[in-house]
Tab-separated table of C-alpha atoms and ligand atoms in Angstrom:
chain	number	residue	atom	x	y	z
N	1	MET	CA	96.949	79.368	69.375
N	2	LYS	CA	95.624	82.300	69.230
N	3	ILE	CA	92.807	84.913	70.749
N	4	ASP	CA	89.979	82.824	68.279
N	5	ASP	CA	91.030	79.545	68.929
N	6	LEU	CA	90.962	80.427	72.332
N	7	LEU	CA	87.709	81.591	72.608
N	8	SER	CA	86.367	79.282	70.107
N	9	SER	CA	87.752	75.973	73.005
N	10	ILE	CA	87.308	77.652	76.585
N	11	GLU	CA	84.864	76.504	78.703
N	12	PRO	CA	82.541	79.346	81.032
N	13	GLU	CA	81.351	76.842	83.336
N	14	ALA	CA	85.726	76.094	84.070
N	15	VAL	CA	86.509	79.222	84.241
N	16	GLY	CA	84.345	80.836	86.761
N	17	ARG	CA	85.015	78.042	88.593
N	18	ASP	CA	88.532	78.734	88.159
N	19	ILE	CA	88.422	83.020	89.380
N	20	TYR	CA	85.986	81.526	92.361
N	21	GLN	CA	88.183	78.891	93.728
N	22	LEU	CA	90.788	81.737	93.501
N	23	ILE	CA	88.800	84.308	95.519
N	24	LYS	CA	88.389	81.714	97.869
N	25	GLU	CA	92.183	80.531	98.491
N	26	ILE	CA	93.164	84.271	99.258
N	27	TYR	CA	89.852	86.077	100.877
N	28	PRO	CA	90.997	84.979	104.038
N	29	PHE	CA	94.841	86.814	103.572
N	30	GLY	CA	95.042	90.248	105.907
N	31	ARG	CA	96.147	92.431	102.474
N	32	SER	CA	96.714	96.355	102.785
N	33	ILE	CA	98.533	99.305	100.683
N	34	THR	CA	102.179	97.009	102.064
N	35	GLY	CA	102.885	94.053	103.826
N	36	ASP	CA	102.644	90.670	104.451
N	37	GLY	CA	99.206	90.064	103.287
N	38	VAL	CA	99.917	91.785	100.037
N	39	ARG	CA	102.859	88.837	99.823
N	40	ARG	CA	101.183	85.768	100.611
N	41	THR	CA	98.438	86.856	97.602
N	42	LEU	CA	101.578	87.235	94.813
N	43	ASP	CA	103.011	84.166	96.110
N	44	ILE	CA	99.972	82.482	95.397
N	45	LEU	CA	99.088	84.159	92.009
N	46	LYS	CA	102.167	83.081	90.820
N	47	GLN	CA	100.819	79.607	90.417
N	48	TYR	CA	99.131	80.762	87.860
N	49	ILE	CA	101.353	83.203	86.179
N	50	PRO	CA	105.052	83.685	86.138
N	51	LEU	CA	104.502	86.916	88.402
N	52	GLU	CA	108.202	89.217	89.088
N	53	ILE	CA	107.893	90.266	92.395
N	54	HIS	CA	108.831	93.872	93.581
N	55	GLU	CA	109.690	95.757	96.722
N	56	ILE	CA	109.833	99.543	96.771
N	57	PRO	CA	111.076	100.962	100.417
N	58	SER	CA	109.480	103.036	102.297
N	59	GLY	CA	109.843	106.340	102.062
N	60	THR	CA	110.510	106.444	98.377
N	61	GLU	CA	109.090	109.660	96.727
N	62	VAL	CA	107.528	108.260	93.685
N	63	PHE	CA	105.737	112.027	91.878
N	64	ASP	CA	104.347	113.476	94.569
N	65	TRP	CA	103.869	111.164	97.264
N	66	THR	CA	106.309	109.613	99.540
N	67	ILE	CA	106.076	104.490	99.309
N	68	PRO	CA	104.215	104.650	103.134
N	69	LYS	CA	105.377	102.418	105.675
N	70	GLU	CA	105.385	98.761	105.570
N	71	TRP	CA	102.269	97.818	107.741
N	72	ASN	CA	101.391	94.712	110.113
N	73	ILE	CA	99.378	93.069	111.736
N	74	LYS	CA	99.538	90.195	113.601
N	75	ASP	CA	96.733	90.036	116.386
N	76	ALA	CA	93.995	92.600	118.109
N	77	CYS	CA	90.759	92.455	120.123
N	78	VAL	CA	88.771	94.422	122.785
N	79	LYS	CA	87.940	92.117	125.718
N	80	ASN	CA	85.123	93.187	127.490
N	81	SER	CA	85.681	92.957	131.859
N	82	ARG	CA	85.314	89.213	131.712
N	83	GLY	CA	88.221	88.759	129.910
N	84	GLU	CA	85.976	87.599	126.162
N	85	ARG	CA	87.224	88.849	123.313
N	86	ILE	CA	84.106	91.044	121.747
N	87	ILE	CA	85.873	92.151	118.442
N	88	ASP	CA	88.292	90.194	116.608
N	89	PHE	CA	90.013	90.295	114.318
N	90	GLN	CA	90.589	86.513	114.277
N	91	THR	CA	86.927	86.176	113.729
N	92	SER	CA	87.275	89.242	110.732
N	93	ASN	CA	90.577	91.076	109.197
N	94	LEU	CA	88.004	93.793	108.876
N	95	HIS	CA	87.380	93.877	112.530
N	96	VAL	CA	90.824	96.338	112.663
N	97	VAL	CA	90.786	99.942	110.675
N	98	SER	CA	93.757	99.349	108.007
N	99	TYR	CA	97.055	100.758	109.300
N	100	SER	CA	96.162	100.769	113.103
N	101	ILE	CA	99.137	101.945	115.072
N	102	PRO	CA	99.773	99.528	117.758
N	103	ILE	CA	98.205	100.153	121.261
N	104	ASN	CA	96.707	97.819	124.353
N	105	ARG	CA	95.282	99.846	127.043
N	106	ILE	CA	92.349	99.768	129.747
N	107	MET	CA	89.481	102.314	128.857
N	108	SER	CA	86.088	103.411	129.179
N	109	LEU	CA	83.330	102.583	127.031
N	110	GLU	CA	82.427	106.329	125.813
N	111	LYS	CA	86.608	106.726	125.102
N	112	LEU	CA	86.808	103.322	123.415
N	113	LYS	CA	83.725	104.273	121.341
N	114	GLN	CA	85.392	107.933	119.892
N	115	HIS	CA	87.673	104.890	118.002
N	116	LEU	CA	84.598	102.640	117.178
N	117	HIS	CA	82.826	102.157	113.696
N	118	THR	CA	79.985	101.166	112.521
N	119	LEU	CA	76.900	101.288	109.405
N	120	PRO	CA	73.694	102.100	110.966
N	121	ASP	CA	72.124	101.454	108.326
N	122	HIS	CA	73.167	97.916	107.721
N	123	PRO	CA	73.603	96.822	111.235
N	124	ASP	CA	74.362	93.611	110.766
N	125	TRP	CA	77.564	94.578	108.673
N	126	ILE	CA	81.699	95.196	109.134
N	127	PRO	CA	82.458	98.535	106.983
N	128	TYR	CA	86.019	98.242	105.435
N	129	ARG	CA	87.751	101.693	106.723
N	130	THR	CA	90.857	102.379	106.654
N	131	SER	CA	93.867	105.063	107.740
N	132	TYR	CA	96.430	105.180	105.521
N	133	TYR	CA	98.070	108.338	105.877
N	134	LYS	CA	96.661	109.176	109.571
N	135	GLU	CA	98.326	107.513	112.311
N	136	THR	CA	95.761	105.870	114.424
N	137	TRP	CA	93.716	103.551	115.305
N	138	GLY	CA	90.048	102.043	115.227
N	139	PHE	CA	87.833	99.498	115.122
N	140	CYS	CA	84.781	98.621	113.078
N	141	LEU	CA	81.892	96.632	114.198
N	142	SER	CA	77.715	95.452	113.292
N	143	HIS	CA	75.987	98.101	114.489
N	144	ASN	CA	73.553	95.779	116.506
N	145	GLN	CA	76.848	94.816	117.521
N	146	PHE	CA	77.864	98.176	119.365
N	147	LEU	CA	74.319	98.799	120.234
N	148	ASN	CA	75.868	95.858	123.296
N	149	LEU	CA	77.987	97.146	124.312
N	150	GLU	CA	78.159	97.805	128.026
N	151	ASP	CA	79.335	100.459	129.444
N	152	GLU	CA	82.354	98.790	131.742
N	153	GLN	CA	86.473	98.687	130.934
N	154	TYR	CA	87.697	97.363	128.132
N	155	GLU	CA	90.511	96.121	126.778
N	156	VAL	CA	92.346	97.172	124.020
N	157	PHE	CA	94.572	95.540	122.202
N	158	ILE	CA	96.426	95.866	118.450
N	159	ASP	CA	99.609	94.181	118.195
N	160	SER	CA	100.541	95.970	114.679
N	161	SER	CA	103.684	97.936	112.945
N	162	LEU	CA	104.196	100.326	111.099
N	163	LYS	CA	107.524	100.952	110.337
N	164	GLU	CA	110.591	100.921	107.719
N	165	GLY	CA	109.922	98.633	104.278
N	166	HIS	CA	108.840	98.006	101.435
N	167	LEU	CA	105.780	98.465	99.296
N	168	THR	CA	105.089	95.316	97.230
N	169	TYR	CA	103.556	94.700	93.857
N	170	GLY	CA	103.507	91.903	90.830
N	171	GLU	CA	104.400	92.354	87.353
N	172	TYR	CA	103.583	89.971	84.722
N	173	CYS	CA	104.362	90.370	81.293
N	174	LEU	CA	103.589	88.097	78.670
N	175	GLN	CA	105.702	88.884	75.839
N	176	GLY	CA	103.940	89.184	72.278
N	177	GLU	CA	105.152	89.760	68.648
N	178	THR	CA	105.786	93.775	68.922
N	179	SER	CA	106.543	95.359	72.376
N	180	ASP	CA	103.749	97.233	72.017
N	181	GLU	CA	101.549	96.614	75.035
N	182	VAL	CA	98.553	96.218	76.417
N	183	LEU	CA	98.722	96.904	80.514
N	184	ILE	CA	96.014	95.465	82.895
N	185	SER	CA	95.719	96.691	85.883
N	186	CYS	CA	94.420	96.146	88.991
N	187	HIS	CA	94.283	96.419	92.961
N	188	SER	CA	95.026	93.745	95.319
N	189	CYS	CA	95.201	96.754	98.580
N	190	HIS	CA	91.949	95.383	100.728
N	191	PRO	CA	91.571	93.067	103.277
N	192	SER	CA	88.896	90.135	102.995
N	193	LEU	CA	86.355	92.047	100.171
N	194	CYS	CA	86.037	89.545	97.051
N	195	ASN	CA	84.104	92.022	94.089
N	196	ASP	CA	86.589	95.453	95.009
N	197	ASN	CA	90.031	94.281	94.933
N	198	LEU	CA	90.073	90.509	94.350
N	199	SER	CA	88.557	89.625	91.566
N	200	GLY	CA	90.147	92.030	89.291
N	201	VAL	CA	93.035	89.995	91.264
N	202	ALA	CA	92.129	86.435	90.304
N	203	LEU	CA	90.258	87.139	87.392
N	204	SER	CA	93.591	89.391	85.887
N	205	ALA	CA	95.899	86.021	87.205
N	206	ILE	CA	93.545	83.512	85.253
N	207	LEU	CA	93.610	86.024	82.271
N	208	GLY	CA	97.592	85.664	81.841
N	209	LYS	CA	97.625	81.522	82.435
N	210	TYR	CA	95.249	80.931	80.095
N	211	MET	CA	96.986	84.038	77.777
N	212	LYS	CA	100.350	82.389	78.108
N	213	ALA	CA	100.160	79.856	75.430
N	214	LEU	CA	99.299	82.703	73.380
N	215	SER	CA	100.793	83.696	70.012
N	216	LEU	CA	99.839	87.469	70.497
N	217	ARG	CA	100.067	90.491	68.486
N	218	TYR	CA	100.679	93.065	71.416
N	219	SER	CA	102.637	92.492	74.652
N	220	TYR	CA	100.426	91.979	77.893
N	221	ARG	CA	101.246	93.649	80.986
N	222	PHE	CA	99.597	92.778	83.897
N	223	LEU	CA	100.641	94.512	87.114
N	224	PHE	CA	98.863	94.169	90.922
N	225	ILE	CA	99.929	96.741	93.214
N	226	PRO	CA	97.969	98.394	95.753
N	227	GLY	CA	95.155	101.288	94.627
N	228	THR	CA	96.617	105.269	93.638
N	229	VAL	CA	100.157	105.092	95.110
N	230	GLY	CA	101.032	101.231	93.170
N	231	SER	CA	100.226	102.417	90.009
N	232	ILE	CA	102.229	106.157	90.741
N	233	ALA	CA	105.226	104.405	91.656
N	234	TRP	CA	104.761	102.063	88.864
N	235	LEU	CA	104.218	104.393	86.682
N	236	TYR	CA	107.106	106.910	88.953
N	237	THR	CA	109.791	103.735	87.871
N	238	ASN	CA	109.002	102.963	84.388
N	239	GLU	CA	108.969	106.154	82.523
N	240	ASN	CA	110.201	104.883	80.209
N	241	ARG	CA	108.068	102.014	79.191
N	242	VAL	CA	104.615	104.118	79.338
N	243	PRO	CA	105.008	105.626	75.735
N	244	ARG	CA	104.820	101.602	75.034
N	245	ILE	CA	100.922	101.177	76.138
N	246	LYS	CA	98.587	101.435	73.489
N	247	HIS	CA	95.798	100.385	75.378
N	248	GLY	CA	95.109	99.583	78.821
N	249	MET	CA	92.309	98.996	80.918
N	250	VAL	CA	91.949	98.086	85.017
N	251	LEU	CA	90.009	95.335	86.275
N	252	ALA	CA	87.257	95.892	89.268
N	253	CYS	CA	84.120	95.074	90.382
N	254	LEU	CA	83.723	91.839	88.562
N	255	GLY	CA	81.807	89.249	89.644
N	256	ASP	CA	78.228	90.724	91.625
N	257	ARG	CA	75.513	89.924	89.982
N	258	GLY	CA	75.034	93.728	88.098
N	259	LYS	CA	75.718	93.921	83.957
N	260	SER	CA	78.740	95.057	82.782
N	261	THR	CA	79.883	99.345	83.103
N	262	TYR	CA	82.777	100.293	80.634
N	263	LYS	CA	84.077	103.005	82.067
N	264	ARG	CA	86.072	105.373	79.153
N	265	SER	CA	89.817	106.375	79.412
N	266	ARG	CA	89.883	110.254	79.351
N	267	ARG	CA	90.548	110.680	75.323
N	268	GLY	CA	87.043	109.345	75.756
N	269	ASN	CA	87.463	107.363	71.739
N	270	ALA	CA	90.524	105.317	71.986
N	271	GLU	CA	90.835	102.841	70.452
N	272	ILE	CA	90.235	100.804	73.323
N	273	ASP	CA	87.193	102.702	74.626
N	274	ARG	CA	85.746	101.853	70.879
N	275	ALA	CA	86.807	97.778	71.540
N	276	ALA	CA	84.756	97.579	74.817
N	277	ALA	CA	82.237	99.890	74.096
N	278	HIS	CA	81.407	97.110	70.652
N	279	VAL	CA	81.704	93.963	72.830
N	280	LEU	CA	79.702	94.982	75.805
N	281	LYS	CA	77.081	96.658	72.709
N	282	HIS	CA	77.324	92.697	70.488
N	283	SER	CA	77.143	91.104	73.919
N	284	ARG	CA	73.556	90.587	74.581
N	285	SER	CA	72.802	91.594	77.612
N	286	ASP	CA	72.300	94.549	79.123
N	287	TYR	CA	75.672	97.546	79.961
N	288	GLU	CA	76.610	100.372	80.406
N	289	VAL	CA	79.214	102.705	78.988
N	290	VAL	CA	80.640	106.104	80.641
N	291	ASP	CA	82.385	108.536	81.035
N	292	PHE	CA	85.544	109.287	82.336
N	293	ILE	CA	85.831	111.166	85.255
N	294	PRO	CA	88.238	111.899	87.632
N	295	TYR	CA	87.939	109.342	91.000
N	296	GLY	CA	87.933	106.319	90.437
N	297	TYR	CA	90.347	103.084	90.580
N	298	ASP	CA	93.727	103.643	89.223
N	299	GLU	CA	92.623	105.327	85.714
N	300	ARG	CA	93.339	108.830	87.633
N	301	GLN	CA	96.789	107.891	87.360
N	302	TYR	CA	97.664	106.581	84.260
N	303	CYS	CA	95.102	109.061	82.481
N	304	SER	CA	96.489	112.295	84.531
N	305	PRO	CA	97.370	114.649	82.126
N	306	GLY	CA	100.874	114.473	82.389
N	307	PHE	CA	100.694	110.733	80.983
N	308	ASN	CA	96.422	110.609	79.289
N	309	LEU	CA	97.265	107.099	78.709
N	310	PRO	CA	94.024	105.087	76.793
N	311	VAL	CA	93.124	103.245	79.370
N	312	GLY	CA	89.966	102.438	80.620
N	313	CYS	CA	88.075	100.328	83.398
N	314	LEU	CA	86.346	97.515	83.203
N	315	MET	CA	83.450	96.208	85.758
N	316	ARG	CA	80.555	95.589	86.730
N	317	THR	CA	78.098	97.277	89.426
N	318	PRO	CA	80.647	99.664	90.086
N	319	HIS	CA	82.793	100.650	92.970
N	320	GLY	CA	80.256	102.824	95.714
N	321	ARG	CA	77.016	101.547	93.278
N	322	TYR	CA	76.181	98.592	95.841
N	323	PRO	CA	75.568	98.359	99.471
N	324	GLU	CA	77.755	95.759	99.820
N	325	TYR	CA	81.015	98.052	98.739
N	326	HIS	CA	83.163	98.574	101.206
N	327	THR	CA	81.986	96.770	104.129
N	328	SER	CA	81.882	92.197	105.170
N	329	ALA	CA	78.917	91.840	102.501
N	330	ASP	CA	81.191	91.842	100.014
N	331	ASN	CA	82.245	88.266	100.629
N	332	LEU	CA	81.905	85.289	99.002
N	333	ASP	CA	77.741	85.145	98.265
N	334	LEU	CA	78.255	88.567	96.743
N	335	VAL	CA	80.724	86.989	93.783
N	336	ARG	CA	79.750	84.257	90.999
N	337	PRO	CA	81.208	82.590	89.000
N	338	GLU	CA	78.733	82.869	85.916
N	339	SER	CA	79.291	86.653	86.583
N	340	LEU	CA	83.647	86.674	86.747
N	341	ALA	CA	82.846	83.781	83.707
N	342	ASP	CA	81.246	86.361	81.533
N	343	SER	CA	83.217	89.159	82.403
N	344	PHE	CA	86.289	87.000	81.482
N	345	LEU	CA	85.282	86.346	77.887
N	346	LYS	CA	84.543	90.025	77.267
N	347	CYS	CA	87.733	90.602	78.002
N	348	LEU	CA	89.376	88.540	75.907
N	349	LYS	CA	86.695	89.866	73.564
N	350	ILE	CA	88.229	92.909	73.676
N	351	PHE	CA	91.613	92.262	73.398
N	352	GLN	CA	90.546	89.964	70.039
N	353	ILE	CA	89.603	93.039	68.526
N	354	LEU	CA	92.931	94.812	69.572
N	355	GLU	CA	94.840	91.665	68.073
N	356	GLY	CA	92.371	91.613	65.635
N	357	ASN	CA	92.035	95.197	64.324
N	358	ARG	CA	93.858	96.397	61.077
N	359	LYS	CA	93.395	98.490	58.252
N	360	TYR	CA	93.910	97.542	55.106
N	361	ARG	CA	94.366	98.067	51.373
N	362	ASN	CA	91.455	96.120	48.522
N	363	ARG	CA	93.805	95.038	45.418
N	364	ASN	CA	90.738	95.285	43.410
N	365	PRO	CA	88.784	98.826	44.458
N	366	ARG	CA	87.516	99.564	40.858
N	367	CYS	CA	84.146	97.806	41.144
N	368	GLU	CA	83.349	94.950	43.110
N	369	PRO	CA	85.784	92.377	42.336
N	370	GLN	CA	83.792	88.883	41.599
N	371	LEU	CA	83.480	86.628	44.880
N	372	GLY	CA	82.062	83.722	42.845
N	373	LYS	CA	84.865	82.571	41.513
N	374	ARG	CA	86.624	82.913	44.381
N	375	GLY	CA	84.182	81.004	46.257
N	376	LEU	CA	83.972	83.622	49.087
N	377	TYR	CA	80.146	82.854	48.862
N	378	GLY	CA	78.402	80.548	51.721
N	379	ALA	CA	82.254	80.279	52.517
N	380	LEU	CA	82.539	81.088	56.079
N	381	GLY	CA	80.692	79.610	58.558
N	382	GLY	CA	77.370	77.589	58.420
N	383	GLN	CA	74.358	78.793	55.404
N	384	GLN	CA	72.561	81.341	57.832
N	385	ASP	CA	75.563	83.040	58.133
N	386	ALA	CA	76.258	83.486	53.971
N	387	VAL	CA	74.024	86.573	54.772
N	388	ALA	CA	75.584	88.378	57.014
N	389	ASP	CA	78.738	87.317	55.876
N	390	GLN	CA	78.668	88.409	52.579
N	391	MET	CA	77.244	91.276	54.063
N	392	ALA	CA	80.712	91.574	55.854
N	393	MET	CA	82.190	91.621	52.825
N	394	LEU	CA	81.177	94.239	50.613
N	395	TRP	CA	81.631	95.993	53.935
N	396	ILE	CA	85.618	95.284	54.199
N	397	LEU	CA	85.750	95.521	50.063
N	398	ASN	CA	84.378	99.045	49.980
N	399	LEU	CA	85.873	100.585	52.879
N	400	SER	CA	89.391	99.376	52.764
N	401	ASP	CA	90.591	102.144	51.372
N	402	GLY	CA	93.905	102.120	53.407
N	403	SER	CA	92.678	104.897	56.242
N	404	HIS	CA	89.594	102.852	57.938
N	405	THR	CA	90.239	99.548	60.733
N	406	LEU	CA	88.166	96.323	61.623
N	407	LEU	CA	86.283	98.023	63.289
N	408	ASP	CA	85.528	101.300	62.386
N	409	ILE	CA	83.998	98.703	59.708
N	410	ALA	CA	82.144	96.556	62.964
N	411	TYR	CA	80.540	100.229	63.882
N	412	ARG	CA	79.659	101.538	60.617
N	413	ALA	CA	78.399	97.379	58.786
N	414	ASN	CA	76.674	97.571	62.557
N	415	MET	CA	77.831	93.981	62.873
N	416	ASP	CA	79.709	91.946	65.533
N	417	PHE	CA	84.026	92.386	64.523
N	418	ARG	CA	84.089	88.979	64.726
N	419	THR	CA	82.070	88.356	61.976
N	420	ILE	CA	84.531	91.557	60.067
N	421	LEU	CA	87.431	89.460	61.544
N	422	ALA	CA	86.281	86.287	59.585
N	423	ALA	CA	85.748	87.867	56.285
N	424	ALA	CA	88.479	89.846	55.864
N	425	ASP	CA	90.897	87.033	56.910
N	426	ALA	CA	88.869	84.988	54.564
N	427	LEU	CA	89.673	88.879	51.938
N	428	ARG	CA	92.699	88.419	52.304
N	429	ASP	CA	93.726	84.549	52.097
N	430	LYS	CA	92.262	85.265	48.815
N	431	GLY	CA	94.599	87.777	47.539
N	432	LEU	CA	91.938	90.482	48.012
N	433	LEU	CA	93.441	92.897	50.622
N	434	GLU	CA	96.794	93.740	51.625
N	435	GLU	CA	97.163	95.099	55.610
N	436	ASN	CA	97.552	99.075	55.551
N	437	LYS	CA	100.929	99.341	58.314
N	438	GLU	CA	101.647	102.784	58.201
Z	1	LIG	ZN1	87.905	100.043	97.184
């Protein structure tokens, strides 16, 4: 089956439901940049794709960074003088600052306050905080809960461990006809947060599941890695593979109600940038294409000047631009199956362009070939598309001088790539085009 067949047979409602269900299943796990929460998550993903699990030991130097100690947590709470667990890790893993060191101590409210984090502007939400590279501890709670704390002694308890261990990541390479690769990368290091983190994780896994059965031109490499240090570690340990990456996308924040946003690679006009912009433009819904900036997700590493890979980032509302970002409100209500399905289909359509984008040479370049005698009038699609199909054929025949790609032609003709692709297939089948593989 080709990607075109998959796109025409897919049921968006079913895909949206699948992705949402997977998010729901892995939502409760206490993930961080290392530890068992990540391993549990990857174990679940194995039900969808044959994921390879990699473990890199703490202390390993990866470029300018060092793989941190492994962090795990069993329990944590703050108890009031009546022994009630008033801040309780068991009710939300966001209550504990990620990478908090263990502690078991009685202290005053004043002392405790130095380790509490709240969001006064959103007094019902719990913030998400981390402290990966500075050893400390802390609790996060809603501002309303904070205002209700009485001036008394509190028992502070964090049953965590921070010791030599591993950084865990998952990798799946879907082999295509060629060893040229398309990289799909998502971060899997946030605890119970849906849009930022799990939407990318679940959507990538389901993409892998659906694409597994396809016959593909490119090989597709899926990475499920902790943000920043994960991509740095992967690039460090896979330098020999890097030249194979011809296109790539970081996937994140794909399930909210907002419009789709594509962030270009550092190159700015790479094929992936043009393919993604084309799909969004022809999606008949609002969208935004933004230039690369050296802030955001792992595209920062892939697009660092020493690699400068053609890797962009597909999102809906970008990180930091929705109020629920990095709070307990980035939950199962924020992500919607319809948005997830829409993002999923856009990914497939972008890959469809990468798969089908070729340069052809018109074998009959002196004056127009006679299409009628070859049965090429109204031969594709329905009658209402006949005019568009014919225009597509004329554009392809005119611009196929061996130097324009089909995507170039789609842009120039201002037509959907799929119309151009279908017309090119028809012309090639009648012997009017030959591929220029140079
Ligand atoms: Zn984040």
